[in-house]
Amino acid sequence: MAGMAIEDRRARERSARRRLITATARRLAEQEGWDAVTTRRLSTEIEYSQPVLYKHFSGMEGIVASVAVQGFGELGEALATARAQAVDGRDALARVAQAFIGFAHDNPALFDAMFTRTTTLAFAAEDTPAELNASFAELRAAVDMVAGPRDPDTLAEVVWAAIHGLITLDRSGRLRPDHRAARVELLVDGLVTT
């Protein structure tokens, strides 16, 4: 019995260290950008040696992946909240698109971890983390409401890509900032078949 208690304590401690490393990486990235997040900097910030970091993560890609999984969990919640407030399919799609864009705007470093940084995450695979699947499922649920005879999975992928493209181009200053809402309207109008 004592052996099990020790193992439980060790597992809790490992989990707590992993959460601390992830939270510290996220905080640094949000404050200073991902270039500031190195294993050396993390080990200094959390006062663990670099070998301790490598016991929990194979490298920076694993740390970024851990941050990204958190982000997908939060994105999934934001999309679910947006979809729940909708009155119909068109409204659901518009609200979900706006929530996705708002999430990216409010969490630029997190968005980078989720979509632009190299990670160890696999998308659309057997070992895809539940948080990634859940956030995509929320988008797909909104798309499903307007898909009609179109394949909702493929349509959801196209919508995901379109929203991501709008976010990326807007963040890099390549789109007119005063037309953000109009772009979402055009996207939704183009997808809704009535």
mmCIF file of N, CA, C and O in Angstrom, residues 2 4 15 25 31 40 44 48 50 54 62 83 93 100 105-106 109 111 119 132 137 146 149 153 162 174 186:
data_model
loop_
_atom_site.group_PDB
_atom_site.id
_atom_site.type_symbol
_atom_site.label_atom_id
_atom_site.label_comp_id
_atom_site.label_asym_id
_atom_site.label_seq_id
_atom_site.Cartn_x
_atom_site.Cartn_y
_atom_site.Cartn_z
ATOM 1 N N ALA A 2 1.941 1.256 0.784
ATOM 2 C CA ALA A 2 2.818 2.419 0.836
ATOM 3 C C ALA A 2 3.459 2.677 -0.516
ATOM 4 O O ALA A 2 3.658 3.819 -0.914
ATOM 5 N N MET A 4 2.145 2.124 -3.451
ATOM 6 C CA MET A 4 1.159 2.775 -4.321
ATOM 7 C C MET A 4 1.030 4.252 -3.970
ATOM 8 O O MET A 4 0.908 5.091 -4.851
ATOM 9 N N SER A 15 3.209 15.415 -12.844
ATOM 10 C CA SER A 15 2.143 16.171 -13.503
ATOM 11 C C SER A 15 2.229 17.656 -13.149
ATOM 12 O O SER A 15 2.060 18.521 -14.016
ATOM 13 N N ALA A 25 6.195 28.385 -20.069
ATOM 14 C CA ALA A 25 6.451 28.581 -21.503
ATOM 15 C C ALA A 25 5.385 29.490 -22.103
ATOM 16 O O ALA A 25 5.692 30.422 -22.857
ATOM 17 N N GLN A 31 4.405 37.105 -23.118
ATOM 18 C CA GLN A 31 5.057 38.352 -22.726
ATOM 19 C C GLN A 31 6.137 38.791 -23.706
ATOM 20 O O GLN A 31 6.283 39.973 -23.982
ATOM 21 N N ARG A 40 16.835 26.619 -21.816
ATOM 22 C CA ARG A 40 17.711 27.300 -20.848
ATOM 23 C C ARG A 40 16.900 28.339 -20.062
ATOM 24 O O ARG A 40 16.982 28.417 -18.835
ATOM 25 N N THR A 44 15.829 28.291 -16.007
ATOM 26 C CA THR A 44 16.132 29.411 -15.115
ATOM 27 C C THR A 44 14.862 29.919 -14.430
ATOM 28 O O THR A 44 14.839 30.140 -13.217
ATOM 29 N N TYR A 48 14.501 24.570 -12.412
ATOM 30 C CA TYR A 48 14.776 23.156 -12.642
ATOM 31 C C TYR A 48 15.918 23.097 -13.632
ATOM 32 O O TYR A 48 16.049 23.967 -14.491
ATOM 33 N N GLN A 50 17.966 21.741 -16.939
ATOM 34 C CA GLN A 50 17.509 21.350 -18.269
ATOM 35 C C GLN A 50 17.245 19.847 -18.351
ATOM 36 O O GLN A 50 16.255 19.450 -18.964
ATOM 37 N N TYR A 54 13.867 17.819 -19.814
ATOM 38 C CA TYR A 54 13.892 16.754 -20.816
ATOM 39 C C TYR A 54 13.303 15.443 -20.300
ATOM 40 O O TYR A 54 12.993 14.565 -21.088
ATOM 41 N N GLY A 62 7.824 19.560 -27.990
ATOM 42 C CA GLY A 62 6.904 18.955 -27.036
ATOM 43 C C GLY A 62 6.308 19.978 -26.081
ATOM 44 O O GLY A 62 5.140 19.886 -25.713
ATOM 45 N N ARG A 83 -21.455 28.978 -30.229
ATOM 46 C CA ARG A 83 -22.477 28.192 -30.945
ATOM 47 C C ARG A 83 -23.744 28.068 -30.112
ATOM 48 O O ARG A 83 -24.856 28.114 -30.633
ATOM 49 N N LEU A 93 -22.712 29.711 -37.414
ATOM 50 C CA LEU A 93 -21.480 29.780 -38.183
ATOM 51 C C LEU A 93 -20.808 31.147 -38.023
ATOM 52 O O LEU A 93 -19.598 31.232 -37.832
ATOM 53 N N PHE A 100 -13.630 32.375 -33.156
ATOM 54 C CA PHE A 100 -12.321 31.855 -33.567
ATOM 55 C C PHE A 100 -11.368 33.024 -33.826
ATOM 56 O O PHE A 100 -10.239 33.050 -33.328
ATOM 57 N N HIS A 105 -6.991 36.762 -31.997
ATOM 58 C CA HIS A 105 -6.599 38.150 -31.735
ATOM 59 C C HIS A 105 -6.182 38.337 -30.277
ATOM 60 O O HIS A 105 -5.195 39.013 -29.988
ATOM 61 N N ASP A 106 -6.929 37.731 -29.360
ATOM 62 C CA ASP A 106 -6.673 37.899 -27.934
ATOM 63 C C ASP A 106 -5.515 37.049 -27.419
ATOM 64 O O ASP A 106 -4.996 37.309 -26.332
ATOM 65 N N ALA A 109 0.245 34.512 -29.053
ATOM 66 C CA ALA A 109 1.297 33.514 -28.821
ATOM 67 C C ALA A 109 0.701 32.113 -28.738
ATOM 68 O O ALA A 109 1.282 31.145 -29.243
ATOM 69 N N PHE A 111 -2.088 31.150 -30.230
ATOM 70 C CA PHE A 111 -2.465 30.824 -31.606
ATOM 71 C C PHE A 111 -1.248 30.333 -32.386
ATOM 72 O O PHE A 111 -1.334 29.361 -33.137
ATOM 73 N N THR A 119 5.346 21.497 -33.812
ATOM 74 C CA THR A 119 5.032 20.738 -32.601
ATOM 75 C C THR A 119 5.083 19.250 -32.915
ATOM 76 O O THR A 119 5.284 18.850 -34.059
ATOM 77 N N LEU A 132 -7.920 18.853 -29.461
ATOM 78 C CA LEU A 132 -7.903 19.236 -30.875
ATOM 79 C C LEU A 132 -9.181 18.768 -31.553
ATOM 80 O O LEU A 132 -9.829 19.523 -32.287
ATOM 81 N N ALA A 137 -14.610 19.704 -33.616
ATOM 82 C CA ALA A 137 -16.000 19.244 -33.554
ATOM 83 C C ALA A 137 -16.963 20.408 -33.342
ATOM 84 O O ALA A 137 -18.080 20.400 -33.878
ATOM 85 N N VAL A 146 -25.370 24.213 -41.675
ATOM 86 C CA VAL A 146 -25.568 24.899 -42.965
ATOM 87 C C VAL A 146 -25.051 24.080 -44.150
ATOM 88 O O VAL A 146 -25.106 24.538 -45.287
ATOM 89 N N PRO A 149 -26.473 19.334 -48.570
ATOM 90 C CA PRO A 149 -26.006 18.059 -49.136
ATOM 91 C C PRO A 149 -24.475 17.923 -49.186
ATOM 92 O O PRO A 149 -23.962 16.862 -49.522
ATOM 93 N N ASP A 153 -17.651 17.307 -43.098
ATOM 94 C CA ASP A 153 -16.252 17.238 -42.664
ATOM 95 C C ASP A 153 -15.352 18.050 -43.595
ATOM 96 O O ASP A 153 -14.520 18.837 -43.143
ATOM 97 N N ALA A 162 -10.239 28.741 -44.197
ATOM 98 C CA ALA A 162 -10.596 30.120 -44.551
ATOM 99 C C ALA A 162 -10.453 31.048 -43.348
ATOM 100 O O ALA A 162 -9.886 32.135 -43.466
ATOM 101 N N ARG A 174 -1.935 42.426 -43.930
ATOM 102 C CA ARG A 174 -2.155 42.298 -45.365
ATOM 103 C C ARG A 174 -3.613 42.458 -45.770
ATOM 104 O O ARG A 174 -3.949 42.316 -46.938
ATOM 105 N N LEU A 186 -19.193 37.882 -45.595
ATOM 106 C CA LEU A 186 -19.075 37.300 -46.939
ATOM 107 C C LEU A 186 -18.774 35.799 -46.866
ATOM 108 O O LEU A 186 -19.321 35.020 -47.648
#
